[in-house]
mmCIF file of C-alpha atoms in Angstrom:
data_model
loop_
_atom_site.group_PDB
_atom_site.id
_atom_site.type_symbol
_atom_site.label_atom_id
_atom_site.label_comp_id
_atom_site.label_asym_id
_atom_site.label_seq_id
_atom_site.Cartn_x
_atom_site.Cartn_y
_atom_site.Cartn_z
ATOM 1 C CA MET A 537 -179.808 -80.405 52.922
ATOM 2 C CA SER A 538 -177.856 -77.543 54.434
ATOM 3 C CA ASP A 539 -175.667 -75.024 52.657
ATOM 4 C CA THR A 540 -172.541 -76.426 54.300
ATOM 5 C CA SER A 541 -173.341 -80.066 53.452
ATOM 6 C CA VAL A 542 -173.596 -79.288 49.760
ATOM 7 C CA GLY A 543 -170.222 -77.610 49.738
ATOM 8 C CA ALA A 544 -169.022 -74.469 48.054
ATOM 9 C CA GLY A 545 -168.583 -73.084 44.567
ATOM 10 C CA ALA A 546 -169.061 -75.579 41.782
ATOM 11 C CA ASP A 547 -170.786 -78.149 43.995
ATOM 12 C CA ARG A 548 -173.569 -75.736 44.835
ATOM 13 C CA VAL A 549 -174.026 -74.636 41.214
ATOM 14 C CA LEU A 550 -174.320 -78.248 40.080
ATOM 15 C CA TYR A 551 -176.663 -79.090 42.950
ATOM 16 C CA VAL A 552 -179.024 -76.283 41.910
ATOM 17 C CA LEU A 553 -178.886 -77.392 38.265
ATOM 18 C CA ALA A 554 -179.544 -81.028 39.207
ATOM 19 C CA THR A 555 -182.527 -79.988 41.328
ATOM 20 C CA LEU A 556 -184.045 -78.059 38.416
ATOM 21 C CA ALA A 557 -183.384 -80.939 36.013
ATOM 22 C CA ARG A 558 -185.161 -83.454 38.253
ATOM 23 C CA HIS A 559 -188.299 -81.385 38.733
ATOM 24 C CA ASP A 560 -191.308 -81.689 36.414
ATOM 25 C CA GLY A 561 -191.651 -77.937 35.915
ATOM 26 C CA PRO A 562 -190.009 -74.597 36.663
ATOM 27 C CA LEU A 563 -189.339 -73.542 40.249
ATOM 28 C CA SER A 564 -189.327 -70.217 42.041
ATOM 29 C CA ILE A 565 -186.417 -69.180 44.244
ATOM 30 C CA ALA A 566 -188.557 -69.900 47.306
ATOM 31 C CA ALA A 567 -189.356 -73.417 46.046
ATOM 32 C CA LEU A 568 -185.692 -74.010 45.212
ATOM 33 C CA ALA A 569 -184.714 -72.903 48.708
ATOM 34 C CA GLU A 570 -187.181 -75.403 50.186
ATOM 35 C CA LYS A 571 -185.924 -78.266 48.019
ATOM 36 C CA THR A 572 -182.180 -77.567 48.337
ATOM 37 C CA GLY A 573 -181.880 -76.096 51.819
ATOM 38 C CA LEU A 574 -179.751 -73.296 50.353
ATOM 39 C CA ALA A 575 -180.243 -69.673 51.344
ATOM 40 C CA GLN A 576 -182.164 -67.551 48.825
ATOM 41 C CA SER A 577 -179.236 -65.129 48.582
ATOM 42 C CA THR A 578 -176.994 -68.053 47.596
ATOM 43 C CA LEU A 579 -179.554 -69.307 45.082
ATOM 44 C CA TYR A 580 -179.834 -65.929 43.373
ATOM 45 C CA ARG A 581 -176.052 -65.968 42.811
ATOM 46 C CA GLN A 582 -176.051 -69.523 41.473
ATOM 47 C CA ILE A 583 -179.059 -68.906 39.226
ATOM 48 C CA ALA A 584 -177.500 -65.723 37.824
ATOM 49 C CA LEU A 585 -174.389 -67.690 36.848
ATOM 50 C CA LEU A 586 -176.402 -70.519 35.282
ATOM 51 C CA LYS A 587 -178.583 -68.032 33.356
ATOM 52 C CA ARG A 588 -175.500 -66.257 32.009
ATOM 53 C CA TRP A 589 -174.199 -69.528 30.582
ATOM 54 C CA GLY A 590 -177.585 -70.627 29.201
ATOM 55 C CA PHE A 591 -178.095 -73.570 31.552
ATOM 56 C CA VAL A 592 -181.153 -71.953 33.158
ATOM 57 C CA ALA A 593 -184.024 -69.942 31.701
ATOM 58 C CA GLU A 594 -186.406 -67.657 33.599
ATOM 59 C CA HIS A 595 -190.113 -67.110 32.975
ATOM 60 C CA GLU A 596 -192.279 -64.964 35.241
ATOM 61 C CA GLY A 597 -190.004 -65.422 38.221
ATOM 62 C CA GLU A 598 -189.608 -69.170 37.851
ATOM 63 C CA TYR A 599 -186.570 -71.074 36.607
ATOM 64 C CA GLY A 600 -186.068 -74.202 34.537
ATOM 65 C CA PRO A 601 -183.456 -75.852 32.298
ATOM 66 C CA GLY A 602 -182.208 -73.468 29.623
ATOM 67 C CA PRO A 603 -181.218 -73.837 25.954
ATOM 68 C CA LEU A 604 -177.738 -75.167 26.684
ATOM 69 C CA CYS A 605 -179.311 -78.074 28.565
ATOM 70 C CA VAL A 606 -181.254 -78.932 25.399
ATOM 71 C CA GLN A 607 -178.025 -78.899 23.401
ATOM 72 C CA LEU A 608 -176.357 -81.148 25.959
ATOM 73 C CA ALA A 609 -179.277 -83.587 25.869
ATOM 74 C CA TRP A 610 -179.210 -83.702 22.060
ATOM 75 C CA GLY A 611 -175.458 -84.240 22.045
ATOM 76 C CA PHE A 612 -175.780 -87.035 24.584
ATOM 77 C CA ASP A 613 -178.380 -88.811 22.463
ATOM 78 C CA GLN A 614 -176.159 -88.553 19.412
ATOM 79 C CA SER A 615 -172.898 -89.645 20.978
ATOM 80 C CA SER A 616 -173.681 -91.907 23.939
ATOM 81 C CA PHE A 617 -171.818 -95.173 23.484
ATOM 82 C CA LEU A 618 -174.193 -96.983 25.831
ATOM 83 C CA ILE A 619 -177.321 -95.856 23.978
ATOM 84 C CA HIS A 620 -175.733 -96.680 20.624
ATOM 85 C CA GLU A 621 -174.914 -100.227 21.711
ATOM 86 C CA ALA A 622 -178.280 -100.821 23.381
ATOM 87 C CA GLN A 623 -180.678 -99.430 20.782
ATOM 88 C CA PRO A 624 -180.704 -102.368 18.315
ATOM 89 C CA ASP A 625 -181.617 -104.898 21.002
ATOM 90 C CA MET A 626 -184.102 -102.524 22.619
ATOM 91 C CA ALA A 627 -185.898 -102.235 19.281
ATOM 92 C CA THR A 628 -185.785 -106.009 18.749
ATOM 93 C CA LEU A 629 -187.138 -106.668 22.251
ATOM 94 C CA ALA A 630 -189.932 -104.119 21.812
ATOM 95 C CA ALA A 631 -190.946 -105.717 18.507
ATOM 96 C CA ALA A 632 -190.826 -109.277 19.886
ATOM 97 C CA SER A 633 -192.671 -108.510 23.123
ATOM 98 C CA GLY A 634 -194.963 -105.725 21.976
ATOM 99 C CA GLU A 635 -194.147 -103.883 25.224
ATOM 100 C CA THR A 636 -192.342 -100.713 26.301
ATOM 101 C CA ILE A 637 -188.580 -100.971 26.775
ATOM 102 C CA GLY A 638 -186.392 -98.562 28.741
ATOM 103 C CA LEU A 639 -182.667 -98.130 29.307
ATOM 104 C CA LEU A 640 -181.947 -96.799 32.808
ATOM 105 C CA VAL A 641 -178.891 -95.813 34.811
ATOM 106 C CA ALA A 642 -178.323 -94.951 38.470
ATOM 107 C CA VAL A 643 -177.494 -91.297 39.064
ATOM 108 C CA LYS A 644 -176.904 -90.524 42.746
ATOM 109 C CA ASP A 645 -180.211 -91.475 44.412
ATOM 110 C CA GLN A 646 -182.302 -91.929 41.264
ATOM 111 C CA ALA A 647 -182.871 -94.307 38.369
ATOM 112 C CA VAL A 648 -182.833 -92.149 35.235
ATOM 113 C CA CYS A 649 -184.271 -93.187 31.871
ATOM 114 C CA LEU A 650 -181.733 -92.610 29.078
ATOM 115 C CA ASP A 651 -183.687 -94.062 26.200
ATOM 116 C CA MET A 652 -186.931 -95.888 25.484
ATOM 117 C CA VAL A 653 -188.935 -97.673 22.813
ATOM 118 C CA GLU A 654 -192.696 -97.416 23.273
ATOM 119 C CA SER A 655 -195.196 -100.241 22.950
ATOM 120 C CA GLN A 656 -197.606 -100.084 20.032
ATOM 121 C CA HIS A 657 -200.504 -101.385 22.122
ATOM 122 C CA PRO A 658 -203.326 -98.904 22.814
ATOM 123 C CA LEU A 659 -203.008 -99.876 26.504
ATOM 124 C CA ARG A 660 -199.361 -99.405 27.344
ATOM 125 C CA CYS A 661 -196.935 -98.305 30.027
ATOM 126 C CA SER A 662 -194.438 -95.553 29.427
ATOM 127 C CA PHE A 663 -191.137 -94.252 30.707
ATOM 128 C CA THR A 664 -190.309 -90.566 30.448
ATOM 129 C CA LYS A 665 -186.917 -90.025 28.901
ATOM 130 C CA GLY A 666 -184.697 -87.960 31.173
ATOM 131 C CA ARG A 667 -186.933 -88.396 34.228
ATOM 132 C CA GLY A 668 -185.580 -89.882 37.404
ATOM 133 C CA LEU A 669 -187.324 -92.087 39.961
ATOM 134 C CA PRO A 670 -186.106 -92.763 43.515
ATOM 135 C CA LEU A 671 -183.836 -95.794 43.851
ATOM 136 C CA ALA A 672 -186.216 -97.388 46.321
ATOM 137 C CA ARG A 673 -189.024 -99.097 44.418
ATOM 138 C CA GLY A 674 -189.552 -100.844 41.122
ATOM 139 C CA ALA A 675 -187.676 -103.364 39.029
ATOM 140 C CA SER A 676 -185.350 -100.821 37.404
ATOM 141 C CA ALA A 677 -184.202 -99.327 40.698
ATOM 142 C CA LYS A 678 -183.675 -102.685 42.364
ATOM 143 C CA SER A 679 -181.744 -104.222 39.477
ATOM 144 C CA LEU A 680 -179.410 -101.200 39.465
ATOM 145 C CA LEU A 681 -178.949 -101.282 43.241
ATOM 146 C CA ALA A 682 -178.315 -105.019 43.333
ATOM 147 C CA PHE A 683 -175.275 -104.795 41.093
ATOM 148 C CA MET A 684 -173.685 -101.594 42.396
ATOM 149 C CA PRO A 685 -170.145 -101.704 43.800
ATOM 150 C CA HIS A 686 -170.358 -102.482 47.524
ATOM 151 C CA ALA A 687 -169.324 -99.047 48.831
ATOM 152 C CA ARG A 688 -171.750 -97.239 46.541
ATOM 153 C CA LEU A 689 -174.563 -99.629 47.475
ATOM 154 C CA GLN A 690 -174.006 -99.080 51.198
ATOM 155 C CA ALA A 691 -174.070 -95.315 50.675
ATOM 156 C CA ALA A 692 -177.274 -95.597 48.625
ATOM 157 C CA LEU A 693 -178.980 -97.775 51.260
ATOM 158 C CA ALA A 694 -177.985 -95.355 54.020
ATOM 159 C CA TYR A 695 -179.347 -92.428 52.028
ATOM 160 C CA LEU A 696 -182.619 -94.203 51.234
ATOM 161 C CA ALA A 697 -183.095 -95.175 54.871
ATOM 162 C CA ALA A 698 -182.514 -91.614 56.056
ATOM 163 C CA GLU A 699 -184.263 -89.645 53.308
ATOM 164 C CA ALA A 700 -187.023 -91.939 52.053
ATOM 165 C CA GLY A 701 -187.827 -93.968 55.149
ATOM 166 C CA VAL A 702 -186.894 -97.207 53.393
ATOM 167 C CA ASP A 703 -186.308 -100.367 55.454
ATOM 168 C CA ALA A 704 -182.696 -100.842 54.354
ATOM 169 C CA GLY A 705 -182.430 -104.315 55.885
ATOM 170 C CA ARG A 706 -185.480 -105.596 54.048
ATOM 171 C CA LEU A 707 -184.328 -103.993 50.792
ATOM 172 C CA ALA A 708 -180.867 -105.540 51.169
ATOM 173 C CA GLY A 709 -182.510 -108.958 51.449
ATOM 174 C CA GLU A 710 -184.473 -108.343 48.248
ATOM 175 C CA LEU A 711 -181.277 -107.311 46.486
ATOM 176 C CA ASP A 712 -179.567 -110.570 47.530
ATOM 177 C CA ALA A 713 -182.366 -112.524 45.845
ATOM 178 C CA ILE A 714 -182.107 -110.376 42.720
ATOM 179 C CA ARG A 715 -178.351 -111.009 42.500
ATOM 180 C CA GLN A 716 -178.960 -114.758 42.711
ATOM 181 C CA GLN A 717 -181.533 -114.854 39.905
ATOM 182 C CA GLY A 718 -179.900 -112.119 37.806
ATOM 183 C CA TYR A 719 -182.918 -109.864 37.328
ATOM 184 C CA ALA A 720 -185.671 -108.021 39.190
ATOM 185 C CA VAL A 721 -189.421 -108.410 38.763
ATOM 186 C CA THR A 722 -191.995 -106.157 40.431
ATOM 187 C CA ASP A 723 -195.722 -105.587 40.085
ATOM 188 C CA SER A 724 -197.485 -102.340 41.029
ATOM 189 C CA GLU A 725 -194.553 -101.079 43.122
ATOM 190 C CA VAL A 726 -194.252 -97.729 41.355
ATOM 191 C CA ASP A 727 -197.543 -97.475 39.445
ATOM 192 C CA ALA A 728 -200.631 -99.556 40.157
ATOM 193 C CA GLY A 729 -201.274 -102.198 37.516
ATOM 194 C CA VAL A 730 -197.784 -102.008 36.004
ATOM 195 C CA TRP A 731 -195.532 -105.072 35.862
ATOM 196 C CA GLY A 732 -191.833 -104.815 35.085
ATOM 197 C CA VAL A 733 -188.749 -106.940 34.618
ATOM 198 C CA SER A 734 -185.325 -105.316 34.701
ATOM 199 C CA VAL A 735 -182.004 -106.938 33.843
ATOM 200 C CA PRO A 736 -178.592 -105.382 34.502
ATOM 201 C CA ILE A 737 -176.192 -104.611 31.670
ATOM 202 C CA PHE A 738 -172.510 -105.158 32.386
ATOM 203 C CA GLN A 739 -169.327 -103.768 30.926
ATOM 204 C CA ARG A 740 -167.283 -105.548 33.581
ATOM 205 C CA ALA A 741 -168.117 -108.449 35.873
ATOM 206 C CA ASN A 742 -170.798 -107.887 38.538
ATOM 207 C CA GLN A 743 -171.023 -104.093 38.126
ATOM 208 C CA ALA A 744 -174.036 -102.874 36.196
ATOM 209 C CA VAL A 745 -173.570 -99.805 34.004
ATOM 210 C CA ALA A 746 -177.311 -99.748 33.253
ATOM 211 C CA SER A 747 -180.434 -101.884 33.232
ATOM 212 C CA ILE A 748 -182.821 -102.737 30.435
ATOM 213 C CA THR A 749 -186.425 -102.801 31.616
ATOM 214 C CA LEU A 750 -189.587 -104.168 30.022
ATOM 215 C CA MET A 751 -192.862 -102.675 31.301
ATOM 216 C CA ALA A 752 -196.349 -103.991 30.632
ATOM 217 C CA PRO A 753 -199.826 -103.760 32.118
ATOM 218 C CA SER A 754 -200.064 -106.403 34.840
ATOM 219 C CA THR A 755 -203.069 -108.057 33.173
ATOM 220 C CA ARG A 756 -201.146 -108.590 29.945
ATOM 221 C CA ALA A 757 -197.871 -109.605 31.586
ATOM 222 C CA ALA A 758 -199.680 -112.266 33.645
ATOM 223 C CA GLN A 759 -200.396 -114.184 30.435
ATOM 224 C CA ARG A 760 -196.692 -114.846 29.724
ATOM 225 C CA PRO A 761 -194.333 -113.598 32.457
ATOM 226 C CA ASP A 762 -191.665 -116.248 31.840
ATOM 227 C CA ALA A 763 -191.452 -115.427 28.131
ATOM 228 C CA LEU A 764 -191.101 -111.701 28.839
ATOM 229 C CA ILE A 765 -188.383 -112.371 31.407
ATOM 230 C CA ASP A 766 -186.469 -114.688 29.071
ATOM 231 C CA MET A 767 -186.596 -112.162 26.202
ATOM 232 C CA THR A 768 -185.354 -109.340 28.422
ATOM 233 C CA VAL A 769 -182.545 -111.456 29.902
ATOM 234 C CA ALA A 770 -181.413 -112.431 26.392
ATOM 235 C CA ALA A 771 -181.432 -108.799 25.196
ATOM 236 C CA ALA A 772 -179.407 -107.665 28.214
ATOM 237 C CA ARG A 773 -176.882 -110.439 27.661
ATOM 238 C CA ARG A 774 -176.357 -109.440 24.024
ATOM 239 C CA ILE A 775 -175.841 -105.783 24.956
ATOM 240 C CA SER A 776 -173.418 -106.748 27.726
ATOM 241 C CA ASP A 777 -171.434 -108.945 25.337
ATOM 242 C CA ARG A 778 -171.038 -106.023 22.910
ATOM 243 C CA LEU A 779 -169.968 -103.634 25.672
ATOM 244 C CA LYS A 780 -167.368 -106.100 26.988
ATOM 245 C CA ALA A 781 -165.997 -106.718 23.510
ATOM 246 C CA ALA A 782 -165.671 -103.021 22.621
#
């Protein structure tokens, strides 16, 4: 992405911060330049500003999220209305199914995990809280895409086709089927041997604010897929009802 396409001022600062937040580890200026398309001179200015405010920390010439990002994350966990309303049913679903449950939202071109309840099985699948995955594959991504407002969906499909080489026409057909049945099911699309069902959560009709996803090893899910789907659909419906009533 070029310097001019990102925009000026605040847009570039936020773009740099978002790039650091999405990466698994710290990045050098050279690596940031490769990922963002911004000039190194521009990046040094943006990083200096973010360091001054505590959003970025430096270690041996590499940069990552700073202490203020930790405070923001903690504050989000404590005050998020969506997480607060979803947690009771996430815990109930995890206990009833014995599987890992995640709460995910669409942020630009990624599905980001806001909260999770881990399975107690020795063999289990796991989300990583705060991590984002491309909105191209997997039950979570597809359930979020399927119930996006039309304009946002078209923009997301165009981006995925251009940046990720996704067959937008084929994906659009899959999303039509997901809208008809009300949930998405995938097997081994993101990680081999991992089955998932994801159901949108609504605060208003036909526009998902999030999705609740149940993940399980494919071998275990194959023993009772319908039961796992029904439990997840019921949990999502209860959360949606609370959000609409609030």
